[in-house]
Amino acid sequence: MKDFDTAELERKFQEKIDKDIKIEPKDWMPDDYRQTLIRQISQHAHSEIVGMLPEGNWITRAPNLRRKAVLLAKVQDEAGHGLYLYSATETLGADREQTIDDLHSGKAKYSSIFNYPTVSWADMGAIGWLVDGAAIMNQVPLCRCSYGPYARAMVRVCKEESFHQRQGFEIMMQLAGGTPEQKAMAQDALNRFWWPSLMMFGPNDAESKHTAQSVKWKIKRHTNDELRQQFVDVTVPQAEMIGLTIPDKDLKFNAETGHYSYGEIDWTEFWEVVKGNGPCNKERVDARRKAKENGEWVREAANAFAAKRALKKSA
Ligand code: FAQ
């Protein structure tokens, strides 16, 4: 049973949340609130960092200088997002080194979407348009998250993601309006990335174990299914506009509800990918682990330099 003081602190905490007053790092918060945020923000940070890999794969093969510069900038932005988010977990008391080790040991989750391969240039268009598009749909409400540092980080992240979405859509639009081969390449990328993009929003509401509490704490402002529906409603007309076909024979506009109804997501595939059995899970985690090992000498040199400088100052 909770003692009187804890119950009172919890009541005041929820009162603040209900009044939309931000919770800041030094404020009292229930341990479960802290743990939920560390879990979500660290998974989000890992997604940004692992998310650099599928696109990084195409930087050397971008079709021209302009596309290369844009893609390079986008991938660097994702690195920045990861760094803000790791810092946000530190404000909650998480140890950064441990957080990163959890990714490398396979213990921590990151978004399922980044375990799919990028096999053609059109995949850069599909990722920007669909993956960043889904990320924005999910992250704009996070700008109003009850935890101050996460909410503030999301404002800048969303501005950058919105540029990413546009550059992706522009690639798709050009390919779809190009030669028959280019259009086929764009359609193929859409076919492969459509369903995994819908999976980014997480399990159905009935299966989502964290949503109810996270909505009560205003960490999440919408449920997984609500955001997925918004994404479908916005994206289907965009595909139609550029002459591409969404790979879902059950997709239908319902004039009564004003929404598109869509086919059943393959939840077996989703959970397999989340469990580590997707097409690229092993490759992605290995790449991150190797990057840390390869950077060891840089960290050693930086530490030695800092130690030498500190010694000089104290002399
Ligand atoms: N993949 O109860 P729920 C990006 C896990 S950033 C893997 O519904 P919750 C930018 C979930 O963690 C993309 N695991 O959980 C970019 C939980 O596991 P746990 C990432 C998933 O937290 C673009 C379990 O299933 N965005 O793309 C997935 O309430 C281009 C039960 O699920 C964020 O992280 C999944 N798709 O809702 C970068 C946004 N879905 O911990 C590069 C912040 C669920 O109990 C290139 N996160 N799981 O073992 C969120 O909004 C939420 O955490 C959700 C999941 C909506 C992802």
mmCIF file of C-alpha atoms and ligand atoms in Angstrom:
data_model
loop_
_atom_site.group_PDB
_atom_site.id
_atom_site.type_symbol
_atom_site.label_atom_id
_atom_site.label_comp_id
_atom_site.label_asym_id
_atom_site.label_seq_id
_atom_site.Cartn_x
_atom_site.Cartn_y
_atom_site.Cartn_z
ATOM 1 C CA MET A 1 0.000 0.000 0.000
ATOM 2 C CA LYS A 2 1.227 3.521 -0.796
ATOM 3 C CA ASP A 3 1.927 5.746 2.187
ATOM 4 C CA PHE A 4 0.007 9.006 2.530
ATOM 5 C CA ASP A 5 2.902 11.194 1.303
ATOM 6 C CA THR A 6 3.387 9.232 -1.923
ATOM 7 C CA ALA A 7 -0.339 9.214 -2.665
ATOM 8 C CA GLU A 8 -0.425 12.979 -2.145
ATOM 9 C CA LEU A 9 2.610 13.516 -4.387
ATOM 10 C CA GLU A 10 0.981 11.379 -7.086
ATOM 11 C CA ARG A 11 -2.252 13.338 -6.808
ATOM 12 C CA LYS A 12 -0.411 16.651 -7.218
ATOM 13 C CA PHE A 13 1.615 15.231 -10.100
ATOM 14 C CA GLN A 14 -1.504 14.123 -11.983
ATOM 15 C CA GLU A 15 -3.123 17.491 -11.252
ATOM 16 C CA LYS A 16 -0.193 19.231 -12.968
ATOM 17 C CA ILE A 17 -0.486 16.904 -15.956
ATOM 18 C CA ASP A 18 -4.227 17.540 -16.196
ATOM 19 C CA LYS A 19 -3.567 21.295 -16.206
ATOM 20 C CA ASP A 20 -0.963 20.871 -18.972
ATOM 21 C CA ILE A 21 1.885 22.047 -16.753
ATOM 22 C CA LYS A 22 5.163 20.545 -17.980
ATOM 23 C CA ILE A 23 7.102 18.153 -15.774
ATOM 24 C CA GLU A 24 10.765 19.153 -15.561
ATOM 25 C CA PRO A 25 13.792 16.985 -14.643
ATOM 26 C CA LYS A 26 14.011 18.074 -11.004
ATOM 27 C CA ASP A 27 10.268 17.771 -10.310
ATOM 28 C CA TRP A 28 8.929 14.818 -8.364
ATOM 29 C CA MET A 29 7.546 12.120 -10.659
ATOM 30 C CA PRO A 30 6.324 8.549 -10.125
ATOM 31 C CA ASP A 31 8.974 5.979 -10.872
ATOM 32 C CA ASP A 32 6.798 4.338 -13.550
ATOM 33 C CA TYR A 33 6.458 7.679 -15.369
ATOM 34 C CA ARG A 34 10.253 8.051 -15.333
ATOM 35 C CA GLN A 35 10.772 4.460 -16.554
ATOM 36 C CA THR A 36 8.161 4.808 -19.309
ATOM 37 C CA LEU A 37 9.875 7.944 -20.581
ATOM 38 C CA ILE A 38 13.343 6.384 -20.441
ATOM 39 C CA ARG A 39 11.994 3.391 -22.384
ATOM 40 C CA GLN A 40 10.210 5.413 -25.059
ATOM 41 C CA ILE A 41 12.842 8.135 -25.488
ATOM 42 C CA SER A 42 15.755 5.691 -25.627
ATOM 43 C CA GLN A 43 13.925 3.509 -28.176
ATOM 44 C CA HIS A 44 13.265 6.670 -30.140
ATOM 45 C CA ALA A 45 16.952 7.710 -29.922
ATOM 46 C CA HIS A 46 18.084 4.264 -31.094
ATOM 47 C CA SER A 47 15.629 4.484 -34.008
ATOM 48 C CA GLU A 48 17.153 7.761 -35.158
ATOM 49 C CA ILE A 49 20.672 6.344 -34.965
ATOM 50 C CA VAL A 50 19.920 2.952 -36.553
ATOM 51 C CA GLY A 51 17.710 4.829 -39.038
ATOM 52 C CA MET A 52 20.833 6.437 -40.487
ATOM 53 C CA LEU A 53 22.001 3.087 -41.856
ATOM 54 C CA PRO A 54 19.436 2.264 -44.592
ATOM 55 C CA GLU A 55 19.864 5.747 -46.109
ATOM 56 C CA GLY A 56 23.601 5.964 -45.424
ATOM 57 C CA ASN A 57 23.785 2.976 -47.773
ATOM 58 C CA TRP A 58 22.894 5.282 -50.715
ATOM 59 C CA ILE A 59 25.003 8.398 -50.044
ATOM 60 C CA THR A 60 27.838 7.259 -52.331
ATOM 61 C CA ARG A 61 25.357 6.226 -55.030
ATOM 62 C CA ALA A 62 23.031 9.247 -55.109
ATOM 63 C CA PRO A 63 22.269 10.081 -58.770
ATOM 64 C CA ASN A 64 23.684 13.627 -58.708
ATOM 65 C CA LEU A 65 25.447 16.170 -56.501
ATOM 66 C CA ARG A 66 22.227 17.875 -55.375
ATOM 67 C CA ARG A 67 20.649 14.603 -54.279
ATOM 68 C CA LYS A 68 23.862 13.572 -52.538
ATOM 69 C CA ALA A 69 24.087 16.850 -50.579
ATOM 70 C CA VAL A 70 20.434 16.612 -49.526
ATOM 71 C CA LEU A 71 20.709 12.972 -48.454
ATOM 72 C CA LEU A 72 23.915 13.654 -46.548
ATOM 73 C CA ALA A 73 22.244 16.535 -44.689
ATOM 74 C CA LYS A 74 19.224 14.373 -43.893
ATOM 75 C CA VAL A 75 21.304 11.540 -42.462
ATOM 76 C CA GLN A 76 23.286 14.050 -40.368
ATOM 77 C CA ASP A 77 19.992 15.476 -39.067
ATOM 78 C CA GLU A 78 18.994 11.995 -37.870
ATOM 79 C CA ALA A 79 22.280 11.773 -35.935
ATOM 80 C CA GLY A 80 21.443 15.105 -34.287
ATOM 81 C CA HIS A 81 17.974 13.833 -33.328
ATOM 82 C CA GLY A 82 19.526 10.769 -31.722
ATOM 83 C CA LEU A 83 21.895 12.949 -29.707
ATOM 84 C CA TYR A 84 19.141 15.274 -28.375
ATOM 85 C CA LEU A 85 17.123 12.242 -27.414
ATOM 86 C CA TYR A 86 19.977 10.482 -25.597
ATOM 87 C CA SER A 87 20.487 13.759 -23.707
ATOM 88 C CA ALA A 88 16.780 13.799 -22.819
ATOM 89 C CA THR A 89 17.117 10.304 -21.294
ATOM 90 C CA GLU A 90 20.060 11.564 -19.224
ATOM 91 C CA THR A 91 17.830 14.268 -17.704
ATOM 92 C CA LEU A 92 15.791 11.354 -16.295
ATOM 93 C CA GLY A 93 18.848 9.742 -14.736
ATOM 94 C CA ALA A 94 19.617 7.175 -17.452
ATOM 95 C CA ASP A 95 23.265 6.339 -18.031
ATOM 96 C CA ARG A 96 24.106 7.072 -21.664
ATOM 97 C CA GLU A 97 26.799 4.413 -21.983
ATOM 98 C CA GLN A 98 24.448 1.762 -20.578
ATOM 99 C CA THR A 99 21.634 2.906 -22.885
ATOM 100 C CA ILE A 100 23.865 2.474 -25.920
ATOM 101 C CA ASP A 101 25.211 -0.860 -24.665
ATOM 102 C CA ASP A 102 21.609 -2.077 -24.393
ATOM 103 C CA LEU A 103 21.162 -1.388 -28.104
ATOM 104 C CA HIS A 104 24.379 -3.200 -28.946
ATOM 105 C CA SER A 105 23.524 -6.254 -26.839
ATOM 106 C CA GLY A 106 20.143 -6.572 -28.570
ATOM 107 C CA LYS A 107 18.270 -5.818 -25.322
ATOM 108 C CA ALA A 108 16.814 -2.472 -26.424
ATOM 109 C CA LYS A 109 14.188 -2.020 -29.103
ATOM 110 C CA TYR A 110 14.221 0.423 -32.016
ATOM 111 C CA SER A 111 11.683 1.014 -34.769
ATOM 112 C CA SER A 112 10.881 -2.091 -36.826
ATOM 113 C CA ILE A 113 11.021 -0.091 -40.066
ATOM 114 C CA PHE A 114 14.810 0.137 -40.081
ATOM 115 C CA ASN A 115 15.196 -3.624 -40.384
ATOM 116 C CA TYR A 116 14.159 -3.603 -44.040
ATOM 117 C CA PRO A 117 16.772 -3.308 -46.810
ATOM 118 C CA THR A 118 17.156 -0.359 -49.201
ATOM 119 C CA VAL A 119 17.655 -1.934 -52.608
ATOM 120 C CA SER A 120 17.090 0.928 -55.059
ATOM 121 C CA TRP A 121 17.406 4.710 -55.237
ATOM 122 C CA ALA A 122 13.604 4.964 -55.111
ATOM 123 C CA ASP A 123 13.804 3.603 -51.556
ATOM 124 C CA MET A 124 15.313 6.969 -50.561
ATOM 125 C CA GLY A 125 12.141 8.587 -51.864
ATOM 126 C CA ALA A 126 9.899 6.045 -50.129
ATOM 127 C CA ILE A 127 11.707 6.453 -46.794
ATOM 128 C CA GLY A 128 11.491 10.243 -46.869
ATOM 129 C CA TRP A 129 7.871 10.272 -47.983
ATOM 130 C CA LEU A 130 6.483 7.375 -45.925
ATOM 131 C CA VAL A 131 8.869 6.772 -43.021
ATOM 132 C CA ASP A 132 9.497 10.429 -42.223
ATOM 133 C CA GLY A 133 5.818 11.072 -42.978
ATOM 134 C CA ALA A 134 4.810 8.458 -40.383
ATOM 135 C CA ALA A 135 7.440 9.790 -37.967
ATOM 136 C CA ILE A 136 5.994 13.322 -38.220
ATOM 137 C CA MET A 137 2.450 12.082 -37.679
ATOM 138 C CA ASN A 138 3.618 10.375 -34.507
ATOM 139 C CA GLN A 139 5.981 13.116 -33.335
ATOM 140 C CA VAL A 140 4.009 16.340 -33.813
ATOM 141 C CA PRO A 141 1.764 15.387 -30.851
ATOM 142 C CA LEU A 142 4.933 14.590 -28.859
ATOM 143 C CA CYS A 143 5.758 18.336 -29.009
ATOM 144 C CA ARG A 144 2.941 18.565 -26.425
ATOM 145 C CA CYS A 145 4.276 15.697 -24.321
ATOM 146 C CA SER A 146 4.035 16.337 -20.566
ATOM 147 C CA TYR A 147 7.796 15.930 -20.071
ATOM 148 C CA GLY A 148 9.470 19.272 -20.887
ATOM 149 C CA PRO A 149 12.854 18.182 -22.314
ATOM 150 C CA TYR A 150 11.262 15.594 -24.643
ATOM 151 C CA ALA A 151 8.561 18.015 -25.808
ATOM 152 C CA ARG A 152 11.102 20.755 -26.562
ATOM 153 C CA ALA A 153 13.452 18.390 -28.414
ATOM 154 C CA MET A 154 10.526 17.300 -30.583
ATOM 155 C CA VAL A 155 9.863 20.839 -31.850
ATOM 156 C CA ARG A 156 13.173 21.020 -33.689
ATOM 157 C CA VAL A 157 13.063 17.361 -34.696
ATOM 158 C CA CYS A 158 9.658 17.833 -36.335
ATOM 159 C CA LYS A 159 10.822 20.866 -38.307
ATOM 160 C CA GLU A 160 13.665 18.822 -39.734
ATOM 161 C CA GLU A 161 11.508 15.739 -40.351
ATOM 162 C CA SER A 162 9.128 17.837 -42.352
ATOM 163 C CA PHE A 163 11.951 18.850 -44.726
ATOM 164 C CA HIS A 164 12.879 15.148 -44.944
ATOM 165 C CA GLN A 165 9.342 14.204 -45.869
ATOM 166 C CA ARG A 166 9.245 16.792 -48.644
ATOM 167 C CA GLN A 167 12.557 15.735 -50.146
ATOM 168 C CA GLY A 168 11.327 12.115 -50.175
ATOM 169 C CA PHE A 169 8.046 13.046 -51.811
ATOM 170 C CA GLU A 170 9.913 15.097 -54.406
ATOM 171 C CA ILE A 171 12.095 12.077 -55.315
ATOM 172 C CA MET A 172 8.969 9.912 -55.669
ATOM 173 C CA MET A 173 7.159 12.563 -57.707
ATOM 174 C CA GLN A 174 10.073 12.871 -60.145
ATOM 175 C CA LEU A 175 10.478 9.115 -60.535
ATOM 176 C CA ALA A 176 6.731 8.574 -60.911
ATOM 177 C CA GLY A 177 6.643 11.221 -63.653
ATOM 178 C CA GLY A 178 9.777 9.871 -65.373
ATOM 179 C CA THR A 179 10.412 6.949 -67.720
ATOM 180 C CA PRO A 180 8.333 3.735 -67.356
ATOM 181 C CA GLU A 181 11.369 2.116 -65.659
ATOM 182 C CA GLN A 182 11.630 4.967 -63.166
ATOM 183 C CA LYS A 183 7.918 4.836 -62.418
ATOM 184 C CA ALA A 184 8.145 1.055 -61.888
ATOM 185 C CA MET A 185 11.047 1.610 -59.486
ATOM 186 C CA ALA A 186 8.968 4.113 -57.477
ATOM 187 C CA GLN A 187 5.979 1.741 -57.409
ATOM 188 C CA ASP A 188 8.192 -1.129 -56.257
ATOM 189 C CA ALA A 189 9.571 0.982 -53.388
ATOM 190 C CA LEU A 190 6.031 1.940 -52.360
ATOM 191 C CA ASN A 191 4.995 -1.722 -52.476
ATOM 192 C CA ARG A 192 7.809 -2.723 -50.130
ATOM 193 C CA PHE A 193 7.627 0.216 -47.695
ATOM 194 C CA TRP A 194 3.858 0.718 -47.367
ATOM 195 C CA TRP A 195 3.017 -2.017 -44.863
ATOM 196 C CA PRO A 196 6.191 -1.643 -42.746
ATOM 197 C CA SER A 197 5.385 2.116 -42.529
ATOM 198 C CA LEU A 198 1.929 1.334 -41.117
ATOM 199 C CA MET A 199 3.621 -0.961 -38.582
ATOM 200 C CA MET A 200 5.730 1.957 -37.307
ATOM 201 C CA PHE A 201 2.726 3.175 -35.287
ATOM 202 C CA GLY A 202 2.912 0.081 -33.098
ATOM 203 C CA PRO A 203 0.413 -2.678 -32.283
ATOM 204 C CA ASN A 204 -3.362 -2.246 -32.526
ATOM 205 C CA ASP A 205 -4.870 -0.344 -29.606
ATOM 206 C CA ALA A 206 -6.269 -3.577 -28.184
ATOM 207 C CA GLU A 207 -2.738 -5.043 -28.071
ATOM 208 C CA SER A 208 -0.844 -1.926 -26.998
ATOM 209 C CA LYS A 209 0.147 -2.447 -23.376
ATOM 210 C CA HIS A 210 1.458 1.071 -22.698
ATOM 211 C CA THR A 211 -1.011 3.368 -24.492
ATOM 212 C CA ALA A 212 -3.708 3.791 -21.812
ATOM 213 C CA GLN A 213 -1.282 4.867 -19.084
ATOM 214 C CA SER A 214 0.845 6.975 -21.465
ATOM 215 C CA VAL A 215 -2.263 8.861 -22.636
ATOM 216 C CA LYS A 216 -3.283 9.461 -19.004
ATOM 217 C CA TRP A 217 0.169 10.909 -18.335
ATOM 218 C CA LYS A 218 0.003 12.895 -21.610
ATOM 219 C CA ILE A 219 3.222 11.312 -22.834
ATOM 220 C CA LYS A 220 1.169 10.102 -25.788
ATOM 221 C CA ARG A 221 -1.677 12.347 -26.983
ATOM 222 C CA HIS A 222 -3.207 9.809 -29.357
ATOM 223 C CA THR A 223 -3.451 6.054 -29.605
ATOM 224 C CA ASN A 224 -1.473 4.010 -32.145
ATOM 225 C CA ASP A 225 -4.563 3.332 -34.300
ATOM 226 C CA GLU A 226 -5.650 6.994 -34.318
ATOM 227 C CA LEU A 227 -2.263 8.093 -35.672
ATOM 228 C CA ARG A 228 -2.104 5.230 -38.170
ATOM 229 C CA GLN A 229 -5.517 6.264 -39.516
ATOM 230 C CA GLN A 230 -4.407 9.899 -39.854
ATOM 231 C CA PHE A 231 -1.349 8.758 -41.782
ATOM 232 C CA VAL A 232 -3.410 6.646 -44.188
ATOM 233 C CA ASP A 233 -5.898 9.494 -44.740
ATOM 234 C CA VAL A 234 -3.130 11.968 -45.591
ATOM 235 C CA THR A 235 -0.919 9.660 -47.652
ATOM 236 C CA VAL A 236 -3.393 7.913 -49.960
ATOM 237 C CA PRO A 237 -4.344 11.115 -51.862
ATOM 238 C CA GLN A 238 -0.623 11.943 -52.216
ATOM 239 C CA ALA A 239 -0.019 8.570 -53.901
ATOM 240 C CA GLU A 240 -2.978 9.165 -56.200
ATOM 241 C CA MET A 241 -1.674 12.618 -57.086
ATOM 242 C CA ILE A 242 1.618 11.204 -58.394
ATOM 243 C CA GLY A 243 -0.016 8.236 -60.112
ATOM 244 C CA LEU A 244 1.160 5.458 -57.777
ATOM 245 C CA THR A 245 -0.993 2.671 -56.342
ATOM 246 C CA ILE A 246 -1.144 1.784 -52.649
ATOM 247 C CA PRO A 247 -0.570 -2.003 -52.432
ATOM 248 C CA ASP A 248 -3.782 -2.770 -50.543
ATOM 249 C CA LYS A 249 -6.763 -4.291 -52.340
ATOM 250 C CA ASP A 250 -8.999 -3.550 -49.329
ATOM 251 C CA LEU A 251 -8.260 0.169 -49.286
ATOM 252 C CA LYS A 252 -11.520 2.100 -49.632
ATOM 253 C CA PHE A 253 -12.711 5.611 -48.868
ATOM 254 C CA ASN A 254 -15.681 5.632 -46.566
ATOM 255 C CA ALA A 255 -17.714 8.768 -47.287
ATOM 256 C CA GLU A 256 -19.713 8.340 -44.071
ATOM 257 C CA THR A 257 -16.716 8.408 -41.734
ATOM 258 C CA GLY A 258 -14.502 10.558 -43.975
ATOM 259 C CA HIS A 259 -11.688 8.007 -43.529
ATOM 260 C CA TYR A 260 -10.043 5.302 -45.605
ATOM 261 C CA SER A 261 -10.519 1.768 -44.388
ATOM 262 C CA TYR A 262 -7.502 -0.418 -45.038
ATOM 263 C CA GLY A 263 -6.534 -4.109 -45.042
ATOM 264 C CA GLU A 264 -5.240 -6.205 -42.161
ATOM 265 C CA ILE A 265 -1.637 -5.589 -41.132
ATOM 266 C CA ASP A 266 0.537 -8.702 -40.950
ATOM 267 C CA TRP A 267 1.092 -8.657 -37.176
ATOM 268 C CA THR A 268 3.085 -11.890 -37.281
ATOM 269 C CA GLU A 269 5.638 -10.181 -39.488
ATOM 270 C CA PHE A 270 5.621 -7.119 -37.191
ATOM 271 C CA TRP A 271 6.361 -9.097 -34.007
ATOM 272 C CA GLU A 272 8.997 -11.212 -35.761
ATOM 273 C CA VAL A 273 10.831 -8.038 -36.811
ATOM 274 C CA VAL A 274 10.458 -6.536 -33.310
ATOM 275 C CA LYS A 275 11.845 -9.770 -31.811
ATOM 276 C CA GLY A 276 14.985 -9.462 -33.951
ATOM 277 C CA ASN A 277 14.089 -11.736 -36.872
ATOM 278 C CA GLY A 278 13.602 -9.129 -39.602
ATOM 279 C CA PRO A 279 15.630 -9.109 -42.834
ATOM 280 C CA CYS A 280 18.349 -6.747 -41.516
ATOM 281 C CA ASN A 281 18.188 -6.790 -37.687
ATOM 282 C CA LYS A 282 21.534 -8.514 -37.255
ATOM 283 C CA GLU A 283 23.264 -6.358 -39.878
ATOM 284 C CA ARG A 284 21.972 -3.138 -38.259
ATOM 285 C CA VAL A 285 23.071 -3.959 -34.707
ATOM 286 C CA ASP A 286 26.432 -5.308 -35.948
ATOM 287 C CA ALA A 287 27.029 -2.043 -37.829
ATOM 288 C CA ARG A 288 26.379 0.026 -34.699
ATOM 289 C CA ARG A 289 28.574 -2.225 -32.561
ATOM 290 C CA LYS A 290 31.397 -2.003 -35.098
ATOM 291 C CA ALA A 291 31.074 1.804 -35.248
ATOM 292 C CA LYS A 292 31.598 1.969 -31.476
ATOM 293 C CA GLU A 293 34.638 -0.326 -31.649
ATOM 294 C CA ASN A 294 36.138 1.651 -34.533
ATOM 295 C CA GLY A 295 35.709 4.893 -32.612
ATOM 296 C CA GLU A 296 37.515 3.631 -29.517
ATOM 297 C CA TRP A 297 40.820 5.317 -30.443
ATOM 298 C CA VAL A 298 39.061 8.679 -30.912
ATOM 299 C CA ARG A 299 37.519 8.490 -27.432
ATOM 300 C CA GLU A 300 40.865 7.434 -25.943
ATOM 301 C CA ALA A 301 42.668 10.331 -27.645
ATOM 302 C CA ALA A 302 39.992 12.837 -26.548
ATOM 303 C CA ASN A 303 40.186 11.614 -22.940
ATOM 304 C CA ALA A 304 43.993 11.763 -22.947
ATOM 305 C CA PHE A 305 43.874 15.291 -24.366
ATOM 306 C CA ALA A 306 41.323 16.408 -21.759
ATOM 307 C CA ALA A 307 43.385 14.848 -18.931
ATOM 308 C CA LYS A 308 46.551 16.568 -20.168
ATOM 309 C CA ARG A 309 44.786 19.919 -20.359
ATOM 310 C CA ALA A 310 43.346 19.538 -16.857
ATOM 311 C CA LEU A 311 46.829 18.708 -15.541
ATOM 312 C CA LYS A 312 48.289 21.800 -17.225
ATOM 313 C CA LYS A 313 45.549 24.023 -15.738
ATOM 314 C CA SER A 314 46.063 22.718 -12.205
ATOM 315 C CA ALA A 315 49.867 23.113 -12.439
HETATM 316 N N1 FAQ B 1 9.031 -1.112 -33.707
HETATM 317 O O1 FAQ B 1 2.407 -0.577 -25.944
HETATM 318 P P1 FAQ B 1 3.015 -0.125 -27.227
HETATM 319 C C1 FAQ B 1 11.974 7.924 -37.194
HETATM 320 C C2 FAQ B 1 7.083 -1.949 -29.040
HETATM 321 S S1 FAQ B 1 11.784 7.681 -35.543
HETATM 322 C C3 FAQ B 1 9.598 -1.720 -32.636
HETATM 323 O O2 FAQ B 1 2.109 0.415 -28.259
HETATM 324 P P2 FAQ B 1 4.244 2.486 -26.861
HETATM 325 C C4 FAQ B 1 12.835 9.043 -37.661
HETATM 326 C C5 FAQ B 1 7.001 -0.948 -27.911
HETATM 327 O O3 FAQ B 1 8.225 -0.256 -27.758
HETATM 328 C C6 FAQ B 1 10.785 6.222 -35.402
HETATM 329 N N2 FAQ B 1 8.971 -1.859 -31.441
HETATM 330 O O4 FAQ B 1 4.217 0.883 -26.911
HETATM 331 C C7 FAQ B 1 13.598 8.643 -38.855
HETATM 332 C C8 FAQ B 1 6.659 -1.821 -26.737
HETATM 333 O O5 FAQ B 1 7.812 -2.559 -26.328
HETATM 334 P P3 FAQ B 1 8.363 -2.661 -24.779
HETATM 335 C C9 FAQ B 1 10.601 5.872 -33.995
HETATM 336 C C10 FAQ B 1 7.726 -1.341 -31.345
HETATM 337 O O6 FAQ B 1 5.605 2.888 -26.471
HETATM 338 C C11 FAQ B 1 13.033 8.628 -40.108
HETATM 339 C C12 FAQ B 1 5.738 -2.851 -27.369
HETATM 340 O O7 FAQ B 1 6.046 -2.854 -28.772
HETATM 341 N N3 FAQ B 1 9.674 6.789 -33.383
HETATM 342 O O8 FAQ B 1 11.412 7.177 -37.885
HETATM 343 C C13 FAQ B 1 7.094 -0.684 -32.417
HETATM 344 O O9 FAQ B 1 3.110 3.011 -26.052
HETATM 345 C C14 FAQ B 1 13.774 8.254 -41.229
HETATM 346 C C15 FAQ B 1 4.266 -2.526 -27.139
HETATM 347 O O10 FAQ B 1 3.848 -1.346 -27.873
HETATM 348 C C16 FAQ B 1 9.490 6.794 -32.055
HETATM 349 O O11 FAQ B 1 10.136 6.072 -31.328
HETATM 350 C C17 FAQ B 1 7.785 -0.589 -33.632
HETATM 351 N N4 FAQ B 1 7.260 -0.002 -34.721
HETATM 352 O O12 FAQ B 1 3.959 2.928 -28.386
HETATM 353 C C18 FAQ B 1 14.935 8.282 -38.707
HETATM 354 C C19 FAQ B 1 8.489 7.814 -31.538
HETATM 355 N N5 FAQ B 1 5.870 -0.298 -32.007
HETATM 356 O O13 FAQ B 1 9.202 -1.455 -24.567
HETATM 357 C C20 FAQ B 1 15.702 7.905 -39.844
HETATM 358 C C21 FAQ B 1 8.278 7.715 -30.058
HETATM 359 C C22 FAQ B 1 5.740 -0.694 -30.724
HETATM 360 O O14 FAQ B 1 7.187 -2.714 -23.884
HETATM 361 C C23 FAQ B 1 15.097 7.899 -41.107
HETATM 362 N N6 FAQ B 1 7.664 6.473 -29.665
HETATM 363 N N7 FAQ B 1 6.856 -1.321 -30.337
HETATM 364 O O15 FAQ B 1 9.183 -3.912 -24.746
HETATM 365 C C24 FAQ B 1 6.327 6.260 -29.626
HETATM 366 O O16 FAQ B 1 5.536 7.112 -30.000
HETATM 367 C C25 FAQ B 1 5.831 4.956 -29.060
HETATM 368 O O17 FAQ B 1 6.882 4.366 -28.328
HETATM 369 C C26 FAQ B 1 5.304 3.946 -30.148
HETATM 370 C C27 FAQ B 1 4.890 2.645 -29.420
HETATM 371 C C28 FAQ B 1 4.078 4.516 -30.839
HETATM 372 C C29 FAQ B 1 6.383 3.611 -31.154
#
